CSV table of C-alpha atoms and ligand atoms in Angstrom, one decimal:
chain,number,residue,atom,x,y,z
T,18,UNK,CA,-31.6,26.7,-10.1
T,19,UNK,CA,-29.6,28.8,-7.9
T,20,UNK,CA,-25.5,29.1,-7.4
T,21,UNK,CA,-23.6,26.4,-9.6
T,22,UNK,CA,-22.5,23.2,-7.9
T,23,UNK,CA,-19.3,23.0,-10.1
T,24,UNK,CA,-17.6,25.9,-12.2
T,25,UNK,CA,-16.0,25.4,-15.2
T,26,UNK,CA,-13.1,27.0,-17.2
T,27,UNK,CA,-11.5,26.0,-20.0
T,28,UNK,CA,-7.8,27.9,-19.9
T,29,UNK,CA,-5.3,27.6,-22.8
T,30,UNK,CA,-3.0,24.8,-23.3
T,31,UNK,CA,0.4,26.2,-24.0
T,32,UNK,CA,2.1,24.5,-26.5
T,33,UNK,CA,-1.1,21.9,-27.2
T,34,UNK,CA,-0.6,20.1,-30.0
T,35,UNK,CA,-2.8,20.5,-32.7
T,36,UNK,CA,-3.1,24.4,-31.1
T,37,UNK,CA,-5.9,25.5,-29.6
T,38,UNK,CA,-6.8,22.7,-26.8
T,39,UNK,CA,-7.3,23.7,-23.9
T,40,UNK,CA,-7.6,22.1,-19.9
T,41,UNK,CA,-10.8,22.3,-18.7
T,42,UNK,CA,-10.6,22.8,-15.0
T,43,UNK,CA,-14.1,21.8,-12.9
T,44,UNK,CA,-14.1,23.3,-9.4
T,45,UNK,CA,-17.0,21.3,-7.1
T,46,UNK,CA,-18.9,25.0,-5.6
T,47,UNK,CA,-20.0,23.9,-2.2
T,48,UNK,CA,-17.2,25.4,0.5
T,49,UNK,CA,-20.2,26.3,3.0
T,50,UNK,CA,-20.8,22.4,3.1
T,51,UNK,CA,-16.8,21.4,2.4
T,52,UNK,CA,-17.9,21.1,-1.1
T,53,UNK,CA,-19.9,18.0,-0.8
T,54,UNK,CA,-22.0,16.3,-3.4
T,55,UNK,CA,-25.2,16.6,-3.6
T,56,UNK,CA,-27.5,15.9,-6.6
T,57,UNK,CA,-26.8,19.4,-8.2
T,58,UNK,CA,-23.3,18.7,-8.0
T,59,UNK,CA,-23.8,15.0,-10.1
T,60,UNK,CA,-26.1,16.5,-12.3
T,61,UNK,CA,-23.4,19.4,-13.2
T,62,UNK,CA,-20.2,17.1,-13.2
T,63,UNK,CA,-22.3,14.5,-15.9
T,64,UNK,CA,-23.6,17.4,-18.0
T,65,UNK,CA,-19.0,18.8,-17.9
T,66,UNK,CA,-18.4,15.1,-18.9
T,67,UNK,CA,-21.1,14.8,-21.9
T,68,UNK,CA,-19.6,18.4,-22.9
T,69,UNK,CA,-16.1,18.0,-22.6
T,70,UNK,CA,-16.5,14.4,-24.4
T,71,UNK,CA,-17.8,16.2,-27.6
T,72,UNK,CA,-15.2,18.8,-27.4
T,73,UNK,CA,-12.2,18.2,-29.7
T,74,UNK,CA,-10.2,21.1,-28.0
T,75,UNK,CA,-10.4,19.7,-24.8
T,76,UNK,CA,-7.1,17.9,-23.8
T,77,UNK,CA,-7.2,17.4,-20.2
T,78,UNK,CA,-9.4,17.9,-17.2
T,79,UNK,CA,-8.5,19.0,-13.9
T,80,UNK,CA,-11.3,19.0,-11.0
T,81,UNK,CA,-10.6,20.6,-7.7
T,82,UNK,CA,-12.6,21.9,-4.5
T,83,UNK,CA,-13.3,25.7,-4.3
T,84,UNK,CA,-11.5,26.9,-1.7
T,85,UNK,CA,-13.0,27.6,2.1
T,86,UNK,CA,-15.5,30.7,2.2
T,87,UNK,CA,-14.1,34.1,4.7
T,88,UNK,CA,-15.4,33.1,8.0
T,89,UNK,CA,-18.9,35.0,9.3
T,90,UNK,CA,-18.2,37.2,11.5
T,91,UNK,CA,-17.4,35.2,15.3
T,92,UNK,CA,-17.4,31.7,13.5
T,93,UNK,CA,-14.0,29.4,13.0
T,94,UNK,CA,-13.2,29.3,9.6
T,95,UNK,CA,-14.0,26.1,7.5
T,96,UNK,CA,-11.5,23.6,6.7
T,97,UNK,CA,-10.1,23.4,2.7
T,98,UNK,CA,-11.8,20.9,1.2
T,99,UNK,CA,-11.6,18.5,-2.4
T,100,UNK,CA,-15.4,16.9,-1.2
T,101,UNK,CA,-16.0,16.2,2.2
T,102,UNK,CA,-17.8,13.3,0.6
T,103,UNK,CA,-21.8,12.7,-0.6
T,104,UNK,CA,-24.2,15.3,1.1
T,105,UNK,CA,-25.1,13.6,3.9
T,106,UNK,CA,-28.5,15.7,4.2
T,107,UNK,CA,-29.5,14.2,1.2
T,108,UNK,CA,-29.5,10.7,3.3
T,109,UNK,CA,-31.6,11.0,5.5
T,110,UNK,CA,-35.1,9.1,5.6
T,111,UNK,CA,-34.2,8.0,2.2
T,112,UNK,CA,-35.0,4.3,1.7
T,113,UNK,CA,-33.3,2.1,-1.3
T,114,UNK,CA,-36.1,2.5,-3.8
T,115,UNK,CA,-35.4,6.6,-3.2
T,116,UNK,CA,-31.9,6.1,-4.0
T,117,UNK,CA,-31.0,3.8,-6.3
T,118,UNK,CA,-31.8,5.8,-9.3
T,119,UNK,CA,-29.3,8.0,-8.3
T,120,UNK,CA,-26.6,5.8,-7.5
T,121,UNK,CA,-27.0,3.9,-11.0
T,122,UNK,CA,-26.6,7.1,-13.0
T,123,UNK,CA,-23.6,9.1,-11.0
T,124,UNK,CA,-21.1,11.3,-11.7
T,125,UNK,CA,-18.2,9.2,-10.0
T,126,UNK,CA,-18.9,7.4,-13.1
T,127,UNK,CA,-19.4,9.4,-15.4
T,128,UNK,CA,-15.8,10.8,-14.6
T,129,UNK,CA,-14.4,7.7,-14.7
T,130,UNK,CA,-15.6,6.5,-18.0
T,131,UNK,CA,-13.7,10.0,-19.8
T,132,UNK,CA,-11.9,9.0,-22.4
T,133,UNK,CA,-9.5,12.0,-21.8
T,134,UNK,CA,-7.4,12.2,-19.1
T,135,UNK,CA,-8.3,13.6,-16.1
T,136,UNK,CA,-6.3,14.8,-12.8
T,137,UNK,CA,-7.7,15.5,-9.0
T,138,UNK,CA,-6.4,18.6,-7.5
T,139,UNK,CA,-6.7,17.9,-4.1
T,140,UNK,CA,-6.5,20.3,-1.3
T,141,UNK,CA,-8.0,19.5,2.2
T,142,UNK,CA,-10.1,16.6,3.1
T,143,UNK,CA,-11.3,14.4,0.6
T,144,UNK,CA,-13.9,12.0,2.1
T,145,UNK,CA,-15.8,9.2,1.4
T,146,UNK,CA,-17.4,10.6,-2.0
T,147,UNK,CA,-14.6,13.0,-2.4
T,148,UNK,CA,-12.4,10.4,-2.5
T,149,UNK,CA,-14.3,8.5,-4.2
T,150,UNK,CA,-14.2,11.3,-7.3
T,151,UNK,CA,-10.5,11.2,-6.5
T,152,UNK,CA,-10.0,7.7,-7.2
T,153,UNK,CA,-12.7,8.1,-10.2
T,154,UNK,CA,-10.1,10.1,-12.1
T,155,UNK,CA,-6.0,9.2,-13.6
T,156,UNK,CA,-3.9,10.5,-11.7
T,157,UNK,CA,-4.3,12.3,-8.4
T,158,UNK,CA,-1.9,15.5,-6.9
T,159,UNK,CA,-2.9,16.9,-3.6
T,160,UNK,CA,-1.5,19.4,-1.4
T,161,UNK,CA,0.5,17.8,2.2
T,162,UNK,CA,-2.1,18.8,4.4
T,163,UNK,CA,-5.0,16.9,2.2
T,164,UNK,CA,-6.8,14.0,4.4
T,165,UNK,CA,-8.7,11.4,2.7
T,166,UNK,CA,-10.7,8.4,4.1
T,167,UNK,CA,-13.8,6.1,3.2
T,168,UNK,CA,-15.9,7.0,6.8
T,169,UNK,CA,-19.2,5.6,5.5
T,170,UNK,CA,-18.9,2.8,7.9
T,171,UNK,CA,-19.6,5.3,10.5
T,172,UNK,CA,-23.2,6.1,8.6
T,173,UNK,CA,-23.8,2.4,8.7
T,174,UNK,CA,-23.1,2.6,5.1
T,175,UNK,CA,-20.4,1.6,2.5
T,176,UNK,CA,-18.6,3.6,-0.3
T,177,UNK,CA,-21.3,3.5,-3.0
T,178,UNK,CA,-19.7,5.5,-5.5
T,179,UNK,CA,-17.1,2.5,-6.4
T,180,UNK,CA,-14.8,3.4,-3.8
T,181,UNK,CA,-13.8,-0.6,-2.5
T,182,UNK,CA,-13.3,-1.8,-5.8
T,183,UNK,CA,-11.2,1.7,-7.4
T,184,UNK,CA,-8.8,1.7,-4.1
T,185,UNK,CA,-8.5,-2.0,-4.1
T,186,UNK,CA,-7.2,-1.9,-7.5
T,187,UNK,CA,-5.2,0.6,-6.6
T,188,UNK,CA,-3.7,0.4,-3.4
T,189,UNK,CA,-4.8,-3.4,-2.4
T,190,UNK,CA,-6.6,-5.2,-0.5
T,191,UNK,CA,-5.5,-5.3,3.0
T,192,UNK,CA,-5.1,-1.6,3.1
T,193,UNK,CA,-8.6,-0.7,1.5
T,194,UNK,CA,-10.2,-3.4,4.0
T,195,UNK,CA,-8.7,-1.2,6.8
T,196,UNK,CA,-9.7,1.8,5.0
T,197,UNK,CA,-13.2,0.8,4.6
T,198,UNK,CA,-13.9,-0.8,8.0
T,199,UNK,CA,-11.8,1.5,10.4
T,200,UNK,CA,-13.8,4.5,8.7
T,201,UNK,CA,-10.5,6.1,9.2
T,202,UNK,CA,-8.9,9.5,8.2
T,203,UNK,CA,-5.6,9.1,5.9
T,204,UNK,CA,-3.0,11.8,6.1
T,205,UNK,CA,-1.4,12.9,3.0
T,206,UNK,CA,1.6,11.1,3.6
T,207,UNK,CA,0.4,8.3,4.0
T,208,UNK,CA,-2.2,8.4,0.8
T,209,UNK,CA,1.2,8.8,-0.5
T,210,UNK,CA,3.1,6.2,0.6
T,211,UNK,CA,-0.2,3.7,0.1
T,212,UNK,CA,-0.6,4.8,-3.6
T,213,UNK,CA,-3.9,6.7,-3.4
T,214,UNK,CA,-2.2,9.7,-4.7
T,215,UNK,CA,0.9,9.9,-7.1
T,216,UNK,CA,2.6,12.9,-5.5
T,217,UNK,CA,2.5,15.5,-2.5
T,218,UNK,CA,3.2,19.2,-2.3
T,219,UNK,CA,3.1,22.1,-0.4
T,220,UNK,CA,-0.7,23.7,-0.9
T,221,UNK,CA,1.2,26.6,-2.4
T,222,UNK,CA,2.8,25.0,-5.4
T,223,UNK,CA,-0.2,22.6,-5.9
T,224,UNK,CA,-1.8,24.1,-8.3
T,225,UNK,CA,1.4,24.9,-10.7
T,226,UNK,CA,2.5,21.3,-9.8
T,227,UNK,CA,-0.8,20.1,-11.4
T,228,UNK,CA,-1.3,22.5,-14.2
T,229,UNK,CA,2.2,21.9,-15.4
T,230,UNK,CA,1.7,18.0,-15.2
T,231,UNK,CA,-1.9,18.9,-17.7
T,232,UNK,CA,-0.2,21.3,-19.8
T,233,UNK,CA,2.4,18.3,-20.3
T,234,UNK,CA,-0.4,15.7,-21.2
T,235,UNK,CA,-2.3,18.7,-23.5
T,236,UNK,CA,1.2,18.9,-25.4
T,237,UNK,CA,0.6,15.0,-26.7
T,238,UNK,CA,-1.3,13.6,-29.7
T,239,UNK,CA,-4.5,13.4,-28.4
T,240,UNK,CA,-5.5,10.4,-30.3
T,241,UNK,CA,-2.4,8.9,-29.0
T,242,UNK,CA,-3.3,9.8,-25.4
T,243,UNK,CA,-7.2,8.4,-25.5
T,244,UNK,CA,-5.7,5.0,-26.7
T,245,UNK,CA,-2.9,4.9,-24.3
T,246,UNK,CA,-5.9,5.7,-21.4
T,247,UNK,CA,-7.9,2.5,-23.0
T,248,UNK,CA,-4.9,0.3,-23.0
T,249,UNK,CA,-4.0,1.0,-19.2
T,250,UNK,CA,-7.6,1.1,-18.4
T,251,UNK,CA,-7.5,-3.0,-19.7
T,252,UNK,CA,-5.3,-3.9,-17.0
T,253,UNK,CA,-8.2,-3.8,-14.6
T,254,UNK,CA,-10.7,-5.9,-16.2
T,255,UNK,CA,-8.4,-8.3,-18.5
T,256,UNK,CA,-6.8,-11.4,-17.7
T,257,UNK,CA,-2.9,-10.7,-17.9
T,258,UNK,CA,-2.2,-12.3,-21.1
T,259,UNK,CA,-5.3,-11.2,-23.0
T,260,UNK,CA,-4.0,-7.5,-21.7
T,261,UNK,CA,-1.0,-7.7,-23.3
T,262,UNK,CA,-2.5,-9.0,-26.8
T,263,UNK,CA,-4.9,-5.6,-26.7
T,264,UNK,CA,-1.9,-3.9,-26.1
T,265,UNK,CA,-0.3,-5.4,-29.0
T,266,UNK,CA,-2.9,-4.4,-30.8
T,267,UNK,CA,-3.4,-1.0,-30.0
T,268,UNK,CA,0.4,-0.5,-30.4
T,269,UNK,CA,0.4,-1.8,-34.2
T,270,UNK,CA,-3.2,0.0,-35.3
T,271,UNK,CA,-0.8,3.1,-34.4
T,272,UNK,CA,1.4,2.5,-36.8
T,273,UNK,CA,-1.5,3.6,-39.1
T,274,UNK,CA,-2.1,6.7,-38.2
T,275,UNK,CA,-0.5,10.3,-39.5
T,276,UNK,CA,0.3,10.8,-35.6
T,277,UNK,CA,3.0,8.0,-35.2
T,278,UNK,CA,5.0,9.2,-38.3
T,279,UNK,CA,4.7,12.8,-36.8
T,280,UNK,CA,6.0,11.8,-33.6
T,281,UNK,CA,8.7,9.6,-35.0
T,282,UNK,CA,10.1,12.3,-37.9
T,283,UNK,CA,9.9,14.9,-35.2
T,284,UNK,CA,12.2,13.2,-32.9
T,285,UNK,CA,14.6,11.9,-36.1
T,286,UNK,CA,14.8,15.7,-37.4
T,287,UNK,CA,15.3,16.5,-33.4
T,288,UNK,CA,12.2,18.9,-33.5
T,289,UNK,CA,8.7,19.4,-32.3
T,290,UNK,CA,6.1,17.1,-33.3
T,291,UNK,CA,2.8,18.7,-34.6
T,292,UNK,CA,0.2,16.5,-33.7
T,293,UNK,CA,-3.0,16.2,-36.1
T,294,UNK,CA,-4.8,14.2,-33.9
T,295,UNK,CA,-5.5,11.1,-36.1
M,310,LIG,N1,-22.5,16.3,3.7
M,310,LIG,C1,-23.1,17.4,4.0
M,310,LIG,N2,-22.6,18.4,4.7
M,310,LIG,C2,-21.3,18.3,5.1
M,310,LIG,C3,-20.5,17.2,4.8
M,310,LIG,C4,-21.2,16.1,4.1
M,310,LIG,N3,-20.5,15.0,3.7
M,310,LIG,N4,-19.3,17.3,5.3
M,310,LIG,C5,-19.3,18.5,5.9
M,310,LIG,N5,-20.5,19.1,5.8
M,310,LIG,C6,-20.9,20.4,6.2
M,310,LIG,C7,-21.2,20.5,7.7
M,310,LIG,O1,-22.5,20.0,8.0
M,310,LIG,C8,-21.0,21.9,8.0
M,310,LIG,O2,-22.1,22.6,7.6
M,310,LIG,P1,-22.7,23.9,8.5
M,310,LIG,O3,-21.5,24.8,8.7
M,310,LIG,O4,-23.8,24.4,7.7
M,310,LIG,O5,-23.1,23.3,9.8
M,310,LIG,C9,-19.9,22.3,7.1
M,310,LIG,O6,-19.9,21.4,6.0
M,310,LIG,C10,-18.5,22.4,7.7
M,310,LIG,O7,-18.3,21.1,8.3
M,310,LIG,P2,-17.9,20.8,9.8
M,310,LIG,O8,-18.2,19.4,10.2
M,310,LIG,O9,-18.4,21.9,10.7
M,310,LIG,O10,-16.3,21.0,9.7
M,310,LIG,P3,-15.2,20.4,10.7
M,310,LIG,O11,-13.9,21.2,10.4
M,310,LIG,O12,-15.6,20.4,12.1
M,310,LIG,O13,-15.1,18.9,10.2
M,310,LIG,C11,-15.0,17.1,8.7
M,310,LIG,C12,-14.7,18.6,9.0
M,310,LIG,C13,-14.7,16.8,7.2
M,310,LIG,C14,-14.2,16.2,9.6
M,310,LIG,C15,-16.5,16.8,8.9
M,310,LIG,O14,-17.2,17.8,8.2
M,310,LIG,C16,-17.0,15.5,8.5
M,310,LIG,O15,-16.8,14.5,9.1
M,310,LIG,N6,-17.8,15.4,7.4
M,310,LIG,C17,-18.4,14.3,6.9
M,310,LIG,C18,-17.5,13.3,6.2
M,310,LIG,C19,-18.2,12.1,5.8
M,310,LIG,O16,-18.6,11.3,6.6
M,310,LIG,N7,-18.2,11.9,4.5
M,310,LIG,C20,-18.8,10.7,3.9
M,310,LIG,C21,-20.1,10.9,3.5
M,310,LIG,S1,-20.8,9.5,2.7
């Protein structure tokens, strides 16, 4: 295999709680091509999630787009990108037989069913698949000149990476229907003001914005975290009322673990709380 799609590093947590966790940040390694996805790039980002699920000291992941390649000599420089989507190379003469495989075992998913939490960094155009790995994760910071857009329509395709269903959740339906049929691009302030991202900032500050927002979740009780994930993650797929009982639930099988009295103790005794994890 040549160059890595994705690179990964796993920097300290300052300050995690039980010490020693760390944020594992996942760069997508494709700036020549504005970081798009190809099959190298799925393989790697399943074989991060697989690794950083059986990881104890891994609090918090963080994936962003390598930034743009110095410009050959007498060619325009290439744009930042997150993912300028799927590779579109890999598309053509491809029939459905070719690529369903594929699609059934992707990384969009395989992000999205982490049980840790995990944060796009977003800088530059996010498109179609890059959004898509956006949307895949919690919570999503990206830098005020960030674009993002679903243009598969113009491929005489659709989001196949869960993109109509993830934004409609998310943002709602009449604005992912003109999303998904304009094939449009989004500006960053208006992902923001739609709800596709939770905050903008200058690409300068984007990464301390969205480090310091990890190192904040990598403080927390990582048991704690994983089951407040599951319980927000109901709120997609359960009826309102059946929500709240698994809530409930989770919130009183909490009472049972060394965590809770941690966390409680600490805040009577007005100091730190030492997670154990459990
Ligand atoms: N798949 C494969 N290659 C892609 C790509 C994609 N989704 N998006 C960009 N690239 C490649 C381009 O082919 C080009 O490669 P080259 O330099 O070897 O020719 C390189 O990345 C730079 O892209 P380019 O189009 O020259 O940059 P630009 O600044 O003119 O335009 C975009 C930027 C994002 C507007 C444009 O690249 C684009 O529309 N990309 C496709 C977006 C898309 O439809 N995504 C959904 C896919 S399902």
């Amino acid at each position: 295999m040549g160059e890595r799609a994705l690179i990964f590093e796993d920097v300290p947590a300052d300050g995690s709680s039980p010490a020693g966790g760390t944020i594992s940040v996942w760069t997508l390694n494709r700036p020549d091509k504005l970081n798009a996805l190809n099959t190298q790039s799925h393989q790697e980002i399943k074989e991060q999630c697989a690794r950083v699920e059986s990881d104890d000291n891994v609090r918090c992941i963080v994936i962003r787009g390598a930034p743009p390649p110095e410009p050959e000599e007498g060619k325009r420089p290439k744009p930042p990108a997150f993912a300028a989507g799927a590779d579109i190379s890999e598309f053509a003469g491809k029939d459905s037989d070719d690529v369903r495989p594929f699609f059934e075992d992707n990384a969009w998913e395989a992000v999205w069913n982490l049980s840790k939490p995990t944060i796009a960094m977003v800088d530059g155009f996010a498109l179609g698949g890059g959004t898509e790995l956006a949307l895949s994760c919690d919570i999503r910071i990206a830098s005020d000149r960030s674009t993002f857009g679903q243009p598969e329509i113009n491929l005489g395709l659709i989001p196949g990476g869960g993109g109509t269903q993830r934004l409609c959740r998310l943002i709602g339906y009449g604005r992912t229907m003109e999303i998904v049929l304009s094939g449009g691009m989004v500006s960053a302030d208006d992902a923001l003001k739609m709800g596709i991202v939770n905050k903008i900032v200058p690409a300068d500050e984007l990464e301390s914005v969205t480090m310091g927002l990890a190192q904040d979740i990598a403080s927390k009780s990582p048991f704690t975290t994983k089951v407040a994930k599951r319980a927000v993650r109901a709120a997609l797929d359960l009826p309102f009322s059946e929500g709240v009982l698994m809530e409930r639930s989770e919130f009183v099988a909490l009472f049972d673990t060394e965590d809770k009295e941690i966390g409680v103790n600490a805040f009577l005794s007005r100091s730190d709380a030492e997670w154990v994890g459990r």
